[in-house]
Amino acid sequence: MFPLSYNANGLRNIPLERAIAEVADAGYQAIELSLHPSHLDPFEFGPAEAAPIRKALERAGIEACCLAAGADNLLGEERFEPSLIHPSAEGRARRVDLVLRAVRIADELGVPLVNFATGKRKAEVPAGQAEQWLTEGIEQVLAGPGSAVLAMEPEPEFFLETNDGVARLADALASDRFALAQDLGHCRVVEEDYLASVERNLPHTRIIQVEDIKGRVHHHEIPGDGDIDFAGFFTVLERGGYDGYVSVELYNHSDNHRYALRRSHEVLTAAIEAGTGPRG
C-alpha cells in the first residue's frame, strides 16, 4: 500500500503532540508538519522544542515526512507575502530567511523535505524578473546550511502554478536538493488532464499532497466529497513507480479534524485497492 500522511495544518486547533498521536491512531504512516505559531513557530523554535516532538513521533510509531513552510500569515497580514518574488529586496530576503529557518527546523527534527511555494507575481513585476528573483532566492537557500530537500509546490494563481513549471525550474537548477511537491487538487484546478500531468512529472516528485476538488474550484474537500478520480490516481502512481508519501492536506477542516482524518484514510485506502489491487 502507498504510505499515507496527514498534514498538521489541518490539526492546528489541537497541540502538536496530540495531533501526532491522532494521526497515528487514524492509521497513517506519517505526519506532514507545518510551520504555524500554534505548532512550530519558526521564530521561536529551538532544541528545547525539538525534543518533545521527536519523542511524540517515536511514541506514535510514525515519521514526519515533510515540513510545510507555506502558511499564509507567517510574515505579515498580507497573505503569502512577502514572497520570493516580492518587489522589494528586503521582502525577498525575509522569505529566504524563513525558508532557511524551515530547513534548520527540518534538520533538527530529522525531516527530509521542506515544502514551499513561489508566491504570487505582483503586476509591477515582469515575468522574467520574477523568474530571476525566484532562482536567486532558491540558490541562496541551497547555498546555506542544511540538508533537507526543497520541495516546491505549484499553487493556483501563484507564479508557478503547474507541475511542468516547477519541473522546468528543477531542470534548470540541477540540484539534488530541489524537487517537485505535487498537489493533486491544485493539479485538478489548473490542468486540463490532471492525471497525465501527475504521471509526466513523477520523476521530479518527492511528495504528493491530496485533497478532493469539486468542479475545479480551489477549495480543499475531504476525499470522497469531490470529483477527483483517486483510483485512477493510484493507478498512475503504481505505473510510474512512485514510492513517496501521499499526504492529505485539509487545512480548512480543522473544526472536524477527526472525521476528516478517518474519512480521508478510508477513502484513500479503498482507492488504492481499486486502483492497484493489494500490495505487499
mmCIF file of C-alpha atoms in Angstrom, residues 59-233:
data_model
loop_
_atom_site.group_PDB
_atom_site.id
_atom_site.type_symbol
_atom_site.label_atom_id
_atom_site.label_comp_id
_atom_site.label_asym_id
_atom_site.label_seq_id
_atom_site.Cartn_x
_atom_site.Cartn_y
_atom_site.Cartn_z
ATOM 1 C CA ARG A 59 5.743 7.040 20.821
ATOM 2 C CA ALA A 60 3.274 7.160 17.937
ATOM 3 C CA GLY A 61 5.423 4.982 15.700
ATOM 4 C CA ILE A 62 5.159 7.330 12.719
ATOM 5 C CA GLU A 63 7.601 9.640 10.984
ATOM 6 C CA ALA A 64 7.495 13.273 9.949
ATOM 7 C CA CYS A 65 7.810 13.042 6.173
ATOM 8 C CA CYS A 66 7.819 16.755 5.310
ATOM 9 C CA LEU A 67 7.760 20.241 6.828
ATOM 10 C CA ALA A 68 5.296 22.603 5.128
ATOM 11 C CA ALA A 69 6.507 26.216 5.198
ATOM 12 C CA GLY A 70 3.641 27.829 3.340
ATOM 13 C CA ALA A 71 1.202 29.115 5.948
ATOM 14 C CA ASP A 72 -0.363 32.310 4.661
ATOM 15 C CA ASN A 73 0.372 34.684 7.565
ATOM 16 C CA LEU A 74 3.848 33.768 8.774
ATOM 17 C CA LEU A 75 5.410 37.062 7.649
ATOM 18 C CA GLY A 76 2.570 39.556 7.847
ATOM 19 C CA GLU A 77 -1.090 40.333 7.375
ATOM 20 C CA GLU A 78 -0.962 40.231 3.556
ATOM 21 C CA ARG A 79 -1.440 36.568 2.700
ATOM 22 C CA PHE A 80 1.689 34.736 1.468
ATOM 23 C CA GLU A 81 3.699 37.971 1.438
ATOM 24 C CA PRO A 82 6.438 38.919 1.139
ATOM 25 C CA SER A 83 7.263 36.133 -1.309
ATOM 26 C CA LEU A 84 10.415 35.011 -3.092
ATOM 27 C CA ILE A 85 9.363 37.291 -5.971
ATOM 28 C CA HIS A 86 8.345 40.322 -3.918
ATOM 29 C CA PRO A 87 9.197 43.714 -5.493
ATOM 30 C CA SER A 88 11.409 44.729 -2.568
ATOM 31 C CA ALA A 89 14.788 43.159 -1.837
ATOM 32 C CA GLU A 90 14.013 43.350 1.887
ATOM 33 C CA GLY A 91 10.806 41.393 1.376
ATOM 34 C CA ARG A 92 12.516 38.692 -0.666
ATOM 35 C CA ALA A 93 15.244 38.438 1.967
ATOM 36 C CA ARG A 94 12.619 37.861 4.680
ATOM 37 C CA ARG A 95 11.155 34.956 2.709
ATOM 38 C CA VAL A 96 14.601 33.458 2.074
ATOM 39 C CA ASP A 97 15.278 33.710 5.807
ATOM 40 C CA LEU A 98 12.005 31.907 6.545
ATOM 41 C CA VAL A 99 12.834 29.027 4.192
ATOM 42 C CA LEU A 100 16.305 28.769 5.751
ATOM 43 C CA ARG A 101 14.674 28.598 9.185
ATOM 44 C CA ALA A 102 12.404 25.836 7.881
ATOM 45 C CA VAL A 103 15.421 23.876 6.655
ATOM 46 C CA ARG A 104 17.084 24.228 10.060
ATOM 47 C CA ILE A 105 13.937 23.037 11.844
ATOM 48 C CA ALA A 106 13.576 20.121 9.427
ATOM 49 C CA ASP A 107 17.170 19.087 10.033
ATOM 50 C CA GLU A 108 16.745 19.292 13.829
ATOM 51 C CA LEU A 109 13.664 17.052 13.616
ATOM 52 C CA GLY A 110 15.094 14.664 11.031
ATOM 53 C CA VAL A 111 12.520 15.675 8.402
ATOM 54 C CA PRO A 112 13.798 15.076 4.837
ATOM 55 C CA LEU A 113 11.702 17.630 2.905
ATOM 56 C CA VAL A 114 10.675 21.287 3.172
ATOM 57 C CA ASN A 115 7.571 22.211 1.178
ATOM 58 C CA PHE A 116 7.197 25.809 -0.059
ATOM 59 C CA ALA A 117 5.832 27.813 -2.997
ATOM 60 C CA THR A 118 6.669 30.817 -5.164
ATOM 61 C CA GLY A 119 4.050 33.308 -4.070
ATOM 62 C CA LYS A 120 2.055 35.498 -6.440
ATOM 63 C CA ARG A 121 3.636 37.780 -9.028
ATOM 64 C CA LYS A 122 2.559 41.362 -8.480
ATOM 65 C CA ALA A 123 1.503 43.338 -11.556
ATOM 66 C CA GLU A 124 4.556 45.604 -11.492
ATOM 67 C CA VAL A 125 6.996 42.658 -11.608
ATOM 68 C CA PRO A 126 7.776 41.352 -15.139
ATOM 69 C CA ALA A 127 7.722 37.575 -15.505
ATOM 70 C CA GLY A 128 11.395 37.456 -16.462
ATOM 71 C CA GLN A 129 12.356 39.427 -13.360
ATOM 72 C CA ALA A 130 10.241 37.177 -11.164
ATOM 73 C CA GLU A 131 11.977 34.116 -12.599
ATOM 74 C CA GLN A 132 15.381 35.630 -11.887
ATOM 75 C CA TRP A 133 14.486 36.551 -8.299
ATOM 76 C CA LEU A 134 12.955 33.136 -7.704
ATOM 77 C CA THR A 135 16.065 31.342 -8.950
ATOM 78 C CA GLU A 136 18.348 33.603 -6.920
ATOM 79 C CA GLY A 137 16.317 33.072 -3.760
ATOM 80 C CA ILE A 138 16.337 29.296 -4.077
ATOM 81 C CA GLU A 139 20.055 29.297 -4.803
ATOM 82 C CA GLN A 140 20.631 31.330 -1.635
ATOM 83 C CA VAL A 141 18.787 28.711 0.389
ATOM 84 C CA LEU A 142 20.643 25.855 -1.302
ATOM 85 C CA ALA A 143 23.959 27.570 -0.569
ATOM 86 C CA GLY A 144 23.082 27.922 3.108
ATOM 87 C CA PRO A 145 23.405 25.364 5.887
ATOM 88 C CA GLY A 146 21.184 22.313 5.954
ATOM 89 C CA SER A 147 20.454 19.072 4.174
ATOM 90 C CA ALA A 148 16.663 18.961 3.760
ATOM 91 C CA VAL A 149 15.434 18.834 0.173
ATOM 92 C CA LEU A 150 13.433 21.845 -1.019
ATOM 93 C CA ALA A 151 10.157 20.576 -2.496
ATOM 94 C CA MET A 152 8.317 23.320 -4.369
ATOM 95 C CA GLU A 153 4.532 23.096 -4.583
ATOM 96 C CA PRO A 154 2.643 24.577 -7.554
ATOM 97 C CA GLU A 155 -0.257 26.694 -6.347
ATOM 98 C CA PRO A 156 -3.213 28.073 -8.353
ATOM 99 C CA GLU A 157 -2.692 31.792 -9.167
ATOM 100 C CA PHE A 158 0.910 31.694 -7.948
ATOM 101 C CA PHE A 159 3.858 32.463 -10.229
ATOM 102 C CA LEU A 160 4.469 28.744 -10.725
ATOM 103 C CA GLU A 161 1.100 27.026 -10.661
ATOM 104 C CA THR A 162 1.738 23.848 -12.702
ATOM 105 C CA ASN A 163 3.807 20.729 -12.255
ATOM 106 C CA ASP A 164 5.527 21.394 -15.573
ATOM 107 C CA GLY A 165 6.621 24.844 -14.428
ATOM 108 C CA VAL A 166 8.316 23.515 -11.304
ATOM 109 C CA ALA A 167 9.828 20.615 -13.265
ATOM 110 C CA ARG A 168 11.430 23.080 -15.701
ATOM 111 C CA LEU A 169 12.860 25.024 -12.761
ATOM 112 C CA ALA A 170 14.223 21.786 -11.296
ATOM 113 C CA ASP A 171 15.930 21.008 -14.599
ATOM 114 C CA ALA A 172 17.468 24.485 -14.667
ATOM 115 C CA LEU A 173 18.697 24.307 -11.060
ATOM 116 C CA ALA A 174 20.024 20.759 -11.495
ATOM 117 C CA SER A 175 20.323 20.248 -7.728
ATOM 118 C CA ASP A 176 19.638 17.021 -5.889
ATOM 119 C CA ARG A 177 18.230 19.225 -3.106
ATOM 120 C CA PHE A 178 15.411 20.679 -5.216
ATOM 121 C CA ALA A 179 12.327 18.713 -6.233
ATOM 122 C CA LEU A 180 8.618 18.949 -7.006
ATOM 123 C CA ALA A 181 5.917 18.614 -4.350
ATOM 124 C CA GLN A 182 2.800 17.829 -6.347
ATOM 125 C CA ASP A 183 -0.641 18.738 -5.069
ATOM 126 C CA LEU A 184 -3.285 16.615 -6.770
ATOM 127 C CA GLY A 185 -6.105 19.052 -6.046
ATOM 128 C CA HIS A 186 -4.145 22.007 -7.386
ATOM 129 C CA CYS A 187 -3.338 19.982 -10.469
ATOM 130 C CA ARG A 188 -7.038 19.266 -10.971
ATOM 131 C CA VAL A 189 -7.794 23.008 -10.779
ATOM 132 C CA VAL A 190 -5.164 24.233 -13.274
ATOM 133 C CA GLU A 191 -4.564 21.268 -15.623
ATOM 134 C CA GLU A 192 -6.871 20.018 -18.368
ATOM 135 C CA ASP A 193 -5.558 16.440 -17.957
ATOM 136 C CA TYR A 194 -4.513 16.333 -14.341
ATOM 137 C CA LEU A 195 -3.635 12.631 -14.198
ATOM 138 C CA ALA A 196 -1.384 12.950 -17.257
ATOM 139 C CA SER A 197 0.403 15.849 -15.551
ATOM 140 C CA VAL A 198 0.850 13.795 -12.381
ATOM 141 C CA GLU A 199 2.362 10.908 -14.322
ATOM 142 C CA ARG A 200 4.553 13.060 -16.574
ATOM 143 C CA ASN A 201 6.182 14.742 -13.607
ATOM 144 C CA LEU A 202 6.681 11.811 -11.250
ATOM 145 C CA PRO A 203 10.461 11.672 -11.932
ATOM 146 C CA HIS A 204 10.809 15.103 -10.274
ATOM 147 C CA THR A 205 8.379 14.369 -7.420
ATOM 148 C CA ARG A 206 9.280 13.674 -3.779
ATOM 149 C CA ILE A 207 5.849 14.041 -2.141
ATOM 150 C CA ILE A 208 2.249 14.408 -3.313
ATOM 151 C CA GLN A 209 -0.383 16.262 -1.320
ATOM 152 C CA VAL A 210 -4.007 15.325 -1.916
ATOM 153 C CA GLU A 211 -7.454 16.665 -1.254
ATOM 154 C CA ASP A 212 -10.663 16.416 -3.245
ATOM 155 C CA ILE A 213 -11.861 19.148 -5.598
ATOM 156 C CA LYS A 214 -15.386 19.883 -6.746
ATOM 157 C CA GLY A 215 -15.901 21.422 -10.180
ATOM 158 C CA ARG A 216 -12.264 22.582 -10.485
ATOM 159 C CA VAL A 217 -12.859 25.188 -7.764
ATOM 160 C CA HIS A 218 -9.842 25.679 -5.493
ATOM 161 C CA HIS A 219 -11.429 24.589 -2.242
ATOM 162 C CA HIS A 220 -9.953 21.636 -0.349
ATOM 163 C CA GLU A 221 -12.635 18.983 0.057
ATOM 164 C CA ILE A 222 -12.368 15.795 2.102
ATOM 165 C CA PRO A 223 -11.541 12.863 -0.223
ATOM 166 C CA GLY A 224 -14.805 11.415 -1.482
ATOM 167 C CA ASP A 225 -16.598 14.764 -1.459
ATOM 168 C CA GLY A 226 -15.422 15.957 -4.895
ATOM 169 C CA ASP A 227 -14.807 14.593 -8.356
ATOM 170 C CA ILE A 228 -11.143 13.546 -8.346
ATOM 171 C CA ASP A 229 -10.537 10.023 -9.654
ATOM 172 C CA PHE A 230 -8.460 8.685 -6.761
ATOM 173 C CA ALA A 231 -8.435 5.104 -8.061
ATOM 174 C CA GLY A 232 -7.070 6.384 -11.378
ATOM 175 C CA PHE A 233 -4.541 8.487 -9.482
#
